[in-house]
Coordinates of C-alpha atoms and ligand atoms in Angstrom, one line a residue:
M1 CA 87.5 -60.8 52.7
S2 CA 91.2 -60.3 52.2
Q3 CA 92.3 -60.6 55.8
D4 CA 92.6 -63.9 57.7
L5 CA 90.0 -64.0 60.3
S6 CA 90.6 -65.5 63.7
L7 CA 88.3 -67.2 66.3
N8 CA 86.8 -69.4 63.6
T9 CA 84.5 -71.9 65.4
L10 CA 82.9 -73.5 62.3
P11 CA 84.5 -75.6 59.6
P12 CA 85.3 -73.7 56.5
A13 CA 82.3 -73.6 54.3
L14 CA 79.8 -71.2 52.7
Y15 CA 76.7 -71.3 54.9
V16 CA 73.5 -70.3 53.0
V17 CA 71.3 -68.9 55.7
A18 CA 67.6 -68.2 55.3
M19 CA 66.4 -64.8 56.8
P20 CA 62.8 -63.9 57.7
I21 CA 60.4 -62.8 54.9
G22 CA 58.6 -60.3 57.2
Q23 CA 58.3 -61.6 60.8
W24 CA 61.7 -61.3 62.5
G25 CA 60.7 -64.0 64.9
D26 CA 61.0 -66.5 62.0
L27 CA 64.8 -66.2 62.1
A28 CA 65.7 -69.7 63.3
P29 CA 67.9 -70.3 66.4
R30 CA 70.4 -72.3 64.3
A31 CA 70.6 -69.4 61.8
I32 CA 71.5 -67.1 64.7
E33 CA 74.1 -69.5 65.9
V34 CA 75.7 -69.9 62.6
L35 CA 75.6 -66.2 61.8
S36 CA 77.3 -65.5 65.2
Q37 CA 80.0 -68.1 64.6
V38 CA 81.1 -67.5 61.0
N39 CA 84.0 -65.2 60.3
L40 CA 82.2 -63.1 57.8
I41 CA 78.6 -62.5 56.6
L42 CA 78.0 -61.7 52.9
A43 CA 74.8 -59.7 52.9
E44 CA 72.7 -58.4 50.0
D45 CA 72.2 -55.2 51.9
T46 CA 74.2 -54.7 55.1
R47 CA 71.9 -52.0 56.4
V48 CA 68.7 -54.1 56.0
S49 CA 70.3 -57.2 57.6
G50 CA 72.2 -55.1 60.1
Q51 CA 69.0 -54.1 61.9
I52 CA 67.7 -57.7 62.4
L53 CA 71.1 -59.1 63.3
K54 CA 71.7 -56.4 65.9
S55 CA 68.3 -57.3 67.4
V56 CA 69.4 -60.8 68.1
G57 CA 73.0 -59.9 69.2
V58 CA 74.8 -61.1 66.1
L59 CA 78.0 -58.9 65.8
T60 CA 79.8 -60.7 63.0
R61 CA 81.4 -58.5 60.4
M62 CA 79.3 -58.0 57.3
V63 CA 80.3 -57.1 53.7
S64 CA 77.9 -56.2 50.9
F65 CA 77.4 -59.0 48.4
N66 CA 74.6 -58.3 45.8
S67 CA 73.7 -59.1 42.2
H68 CA 76.1 -56.3 41.0
S69 CA 79.1 -57.5 43.0
E70 CA 78.5 -61.3 43.1
V71 CA 80.5 -62.2 40.0
G72 CA 83.4 -59.9 40.9
K73 CA 83.6 -61.1 44.5
A74 CA 83.1 -64.8 44.0
G75 CA 86.9 -65.4 43.6
K76 CA 87.6 -63.6 46.9
V77 CA 85.0 -65.9 48.6
V78 CA 86.9 -68.9 47.4
E79 CA 90.3 -67.4 48.6
S80 CA 88.8 -66.8 52.0
L81 CA 87.6 -70.4 52.2
E82 CA 91.1 -71.5 51.2
R83 CA 92.5 -69.6 54.2
G84 CA 90.2 -71.7 56.5
N85 CA 87.4 -69.1 57.0
S86 CA 83.7 -69.8 57.3
L87 CA 81.3 -67.5 55.5
A88 CA 77.5 -67.0 55.6
L89 CA 75.5 -65.8 52.7
I90 CA 72.2 -63.9 53.4
S91 CA 69.7 -62.0 51.4
D92 CA 67.4 -59.2 52.5
A93 CA 64.5 -61.6 53.0
G94 CA 64.1 -65.3 52.6
T95 CA 66.5 -67.9 51.2
P96 CA 69.5 -66.8 49.2
A97 CA 69.7 -67.9 45.5
I98 CA 65.9 -68.2 45.3
S99 CA 65.2 -65.2 43.0
D100 CA 68.0 -63.6 44.9
P101 CA 71.8 -63.4 44.5
G102 CA 73.9 -66.4 45.5
G103 CA 73.6 -68.9 42.6
F104 CA 76.8 -67.8 40.9
V105 CA 79.0 -67.9 44.1
I106 CA 77.4 -71.2 45.2
R107 CA 78.4 -72.8 41.9
R108 CA 81.9 -71.4 42.1
V109 CA 82.4 -72.7 45.7
I110 CA 81.2 -76.1 44.7
E111 CA 83.4 -76.2 41.6
C112 CA 86.4 -75.3 43.8
G113 CA 85.7 -78.3 46.1
Y114 CA 84.4 -76.4 49.2
S115 CA 81.3 -77.2 51.2
V116 CA 78.0 -75.2 50.8
I117 CA 75.8 -75.8 53.8
P118 CA 72.1 -74.9 53.9
I119 CA 70.7 -73.3 57.0
P120 CA 67.0 -73.6 56.0
G121 CA 64.2 -71.3 57.0
P122 CA 61.8 -68.8 55.5
C123 CA 61.1 -68.8 51.8
A124 CA 58.1 -67.1 50.2
L125 CA 57.9 -69.9 47.6
T126 CA 57.5 -72.7 50.1
A127 CA 55.4 -70.7 52.5
A128 CA 52.9 -70.0 49.7
L129 CA 52.9 -73.4 48.2
S130 CA 52.5 -75.1 51.6
V131 CA 49.2 -73.3 52.2
S132 CA 48.0 -73.3 48.6
G133 CA 46.1 -76.5 48.9
F134 CA 47.4 -77.4 45.4
P135 CA 49.6 -80.4 44.9
A136 CA 53.3 -79.6 45.6
A137 CA 54.4 -82.3 43.1
P138 CA 54.6 -81.8 40.2
S139 CA 55.1 -78.1 40.6
H140 CA 57.2 -75.6 38.7
F141 CA 58.7 -72.4 40.1
F142 CA 59.1 -69.6 37.5
G143 CA 60.2 -66.8 39.9
F144 CA 59.7 -63.4 38.3
L145 CA 58.4 -63.3 34.7
P146 CA 60.3 -61.0 32.3
T147 CA 59.3 -57.4 32.3
K148 CA 59.0 -56.9 28.5
S149 CA 55.5 -57.5 27.3
S150 CA 56.3 -60.1 24.6
A151 CA 58.8 -62.0 26.6
R152 CA 56.3 -62.0 29.5
D153 CA 53.6 -63.5 27.4
Q154 CA 56.0 -66.1 26.0
E155 CA 57.3 -67.2 29.4
L156 CA 53.7 -67.3 30.8
E157 CA 52.7 -69.5 27.9
T158 CA 55.7 -71.8 28.5
A159 CA 54.6 -72.0 32.2
L160 CA 51.0 -72.7 31.3
A161 CA 52.0 -75.6 29.1
Y162 CA 52.9 -77.5 32.3
A163 CA 49.9 -79.2 33.7
G164 CA 51.0 -79.1 37.3
T165 CA 51.0 -76.4 40.0
L166 CA 52.9 -73.2 38.9
I167 CA 54.5 -70.6 41.2
F168 CA 55.5 -67.0 40.4
Y169 CA 56.9 -64.1 42.2
E170 CA 55.7 -60.6 41.3
A171 CA 56.5 -57.0 42.3
P172 CA 53.5 -54.8 43.4
H173 CA 53.8 -52.5 40.4
R174 CA 53.4 -55.4 38.0
I175 CA 50.8 -57.4 39.9
V176 CA 47.8 -56.0 38.0
D177 CA 49.5 -56.6 34.7
L178 CA 50.1 -60.2 35.7
A179 CA 46.5 -60.6 37.0
K180 CA 45.2 -59.4 33.6
R181 CA 47.4 -61.9 31.7
L182 CA 46.3 -64.7 34.0
D183 CA 42.6 -63.8 33.3
L184 CA 43.3 -64.2 29.6
K185 CA 45.6 -67.1 29.5
A186 CA 45.2 -69.3 32.6
V187 CA 41.6 -70.1 31.9
G188 CA 40.3 -72.9 34.1
R189 CA 43.0 -72.6 36.7
S190 CA 42.5 -71.8 40.4
V191 CA 44.7 -69.0 41.6
L192 CA 46.2 -68.1 45.0
F193 CA 47.6 -64.6 45.6
A194 CA 49.7 -65.0 48.7
R195 CA 50.2 -61.4 49.8
E196 CA 52.5 -60.0 52.6
L197 CA 53.2 -63.5 54.1
T198 CA 54.0 -63.4 57.8
K199 CA 53.4 -59.6 57.9
T200 CA 50.5 -57.6 59.5
H201 CA 48.5 -57.4 56.3
E202 CA 48.9 -61.0 55.3
Q203 CA 46.2 -62.2 52.9
L204 CA 45.6 -65.4 51.0
I205 CA 43.2 -64.7 48.1
R206 CA 41.8 -67.8 46.5
I207 CA 40.1 -67.0 43.2
N208 CA 39.8 -68.3 39.6
A209 CA 41.5 -67.0 36.5
G210 CA 39.0 -64.6 35.0
Q211 CA 38.5 -62.8 38.4
C212 CA 42.0 -61.7 39.1
E213 CA 42.2 -58.2 37.6
S214 CA 38.9 -57.2 39.0
W215 CA 40.0 -58.3 42.5
F216 CA 42.7 -55.7 42.4
I217 CA 40.7 -53.0 40.6
D218 CA 37.9 -53.2 43.2
N219 CA 40.3 -52.0 45.8
P220 CA 43.6 -50.3 44.8
D221 CA 45.0 -50.9 48.3
R222 CA 45.3 -54.6 47.4
V223 CA 48.1 -53.8 45.0
R224 CA 50.4 -52.9 47.9
G225 CA 52.9 -55.4 49.3
E226 CA 54.7 -58.5 48.2
F227 CA 53.1 -61.4 46.3
V228 CA 53.6 -65.0 45.5
I229 CA 51.1 -66.3 42.9
V230 CA 50.3 -70.0 42.9
L231 CA 48.3 -71.5 40.1
G232 CA 46.5 -74.8 40.7
P233 CA 47.0 -77.6 38.2
S234 CA 45.3 -77.5 34.8
K235 CA 41.9 -79.1 34.9
T236 CA 42.1 -80.0 31.2
K237 CA 45.7 -81.1 30.6
K238 CA 47.2 -84.1 32.4
A239 CA 50.7 -84.1 33.9
S240 CA 53.0 -86.2 31.7
Y241 CA 53.6 -88.8 34.4
E242 CA 49.8 -89.2 34.9
F243 CA 49.5 -89.8 31.1
E244 CA 52.3 -92.4 31.2
T245 CA 50.7 -94.2 34.1
D246 CA 47.3 -94.3 32.4
Q247 CA 48.9 -95.7 29.2
L248 CA 51.0 -98.2 31.0
L249 CA 48.1 -99.5 33.1
A250 CA 45.9 -99.8 30.0
V251 CA 48.5 -101.7 28.0
L252 CA 49.3 -104.1 30.8
G253 CA 45.6 -104.5 31.6
R254 CA 45.0 -105.7 28.1
E255 CA 47.6 -108.5 28.4
L256 CA 47.5 -109.4 32.1
S257 CA 45.0 -109.9 34.9
P258 CA 43.9 -106.7 36.6
S259 CA 45.8 -107.7 39.7
K260 CA 49.1 -108.4 37.9
A261 CA 48.8 -105.2 35.7
A262 CA 48.1 -103.1 38.8
A263 CA 51.1 -104.7 40.7
L264 CA 53.6 -104.1 37.8
T265 CA 52.4 -100.5 37.3
S266 CA 52.7 -99.9 41.0
E267 CA 56.2 -101.3 41.0
L268 CA 57.2 -98.9 38.1
T269 CA 55.4 -95.8 39.3
G270 CA 55.2 -96.0 43.1
I271 CA 51.5 -95.5 43.0
P272 CA 49.7 -97.8 45.4
K273 CA 48.5 -101.1 43.8
R274 CA 45.0 -100.7 45.2
T275 CA 44.6 -97.3 43.6
L276 CA 45.6 -98.7 40.2
Y277 CA 43.4 -101.8 40.6
R278 CA 40.5 -99.5 41.3
Q279 CA 41.3 -97.3 38.3
L280 CA 41.4 -100.4 36.1
T281 CA 38.4 -102.3 37.3
G282 CA 36.3 -99.7 39.1
K283 CA 36.3 -102.0 42.2
S284 CA 38.4 -102.7 45.2
E285 CA 40.6 -105.8 45.1
A286 CA 39.2 -108.7 47.0
Ligands
LIG1 N1 64.7 -65.1 48.3 C1 63.4 -64.8 48.6 C2 62.6 -66.0 49.1 O1 63.2 -66.9 49.6 O2 61.4 -66.1 49.0 C3 62.7 -64.1 47.5 C4 63.4 -62.8 47.1 S1 62.7 -62.1 45.7 C5 63.8 -60.8 45.4 C6 61.4 -61.1 46.4 C7 60.0 -61.6 46.0 O3 59.7 -62.7 46.8 C8 58.9 -60.6 46.2 O4 58.7 -59.8 45.1 C9 57.7 -61.5 46.3 O5 57.3 -62.0 45.1 C10 58.3 -62.7 47.2 N2 58.1 -62.4 48.6 C11 59.1 -62.2 49.5 N3 58.6 -62.0 50.7 C12 57.3 -62.1 50.6 C13 56.2 -62.1 51.5 N4 56.4 -61.8 52.8 N5 55.0 -62.3 51.1 C14 54.7 -62.6 49.8 N6 55.7 -62.7 48.9 C15 57.0 -62.4 49.3

């Protein structure tokens, strides 16, 4: 990072580039273009990324940039941008800074007034959520739960207090433990275990809390691989915005005509007027 690099064809910026989460063919053409053109690639593991980049002819110099070195190297990244260089940040799989290194340096680059440019692509979170069949909004991403038992329980309870869709990452050696906790605490929620997305043994397991641990115990091979866990919305709690909409509609409905109450609530919430009118009166508006 210390030398000035020549042949810069991109404006100086930190390009945050998504890498495949299994299937190499998911590396986007624009990602390849940017990775070929930047002066330097900051890679979580240069050996892991080196293989895939070599396969698509990217020969750009790489340096290691991981959770241990991120804080120490952030200043050098800024200095390199000051000298007019362009840099790409990549992680071993998926999108940097999503349960991966990158957040610290991204904040530092922003604070120093330089551009951070996303080159979007694979991300286990969005891949799993997109096929979950659960509402994407409101949803809450919790990443990895803590590893210590009491902190794990506490964070899971915090998560379950949200009525909307919940998304977690989990490592294979803790997946049964998480399954057990979901059985006990996520009562009434539907669960998707999105396993090995985009890979040969990809599996989407749609079950209910209460059945999770036994699904893994029935066949220990199922514990292998990478998992995203998506929980459907609570069937008993209401999301706070739903609650507010119900209240608003009821209060306005007491004072105004159903049509006027539905129109004002629609203006404030963005929910279609006809939906609110039907909710208030049980009929479609004439
Ligand atoms: N930055 C990555 C992303 O954009 O998804 C996530 C990195 S995080 C260190 C790794 C975790 O992501 C895994 O433990 C797993 O929970 C999830 N993950 C990554 N690849 C996956 C895949 N192919 N299938 C299912 N989950 C995956």
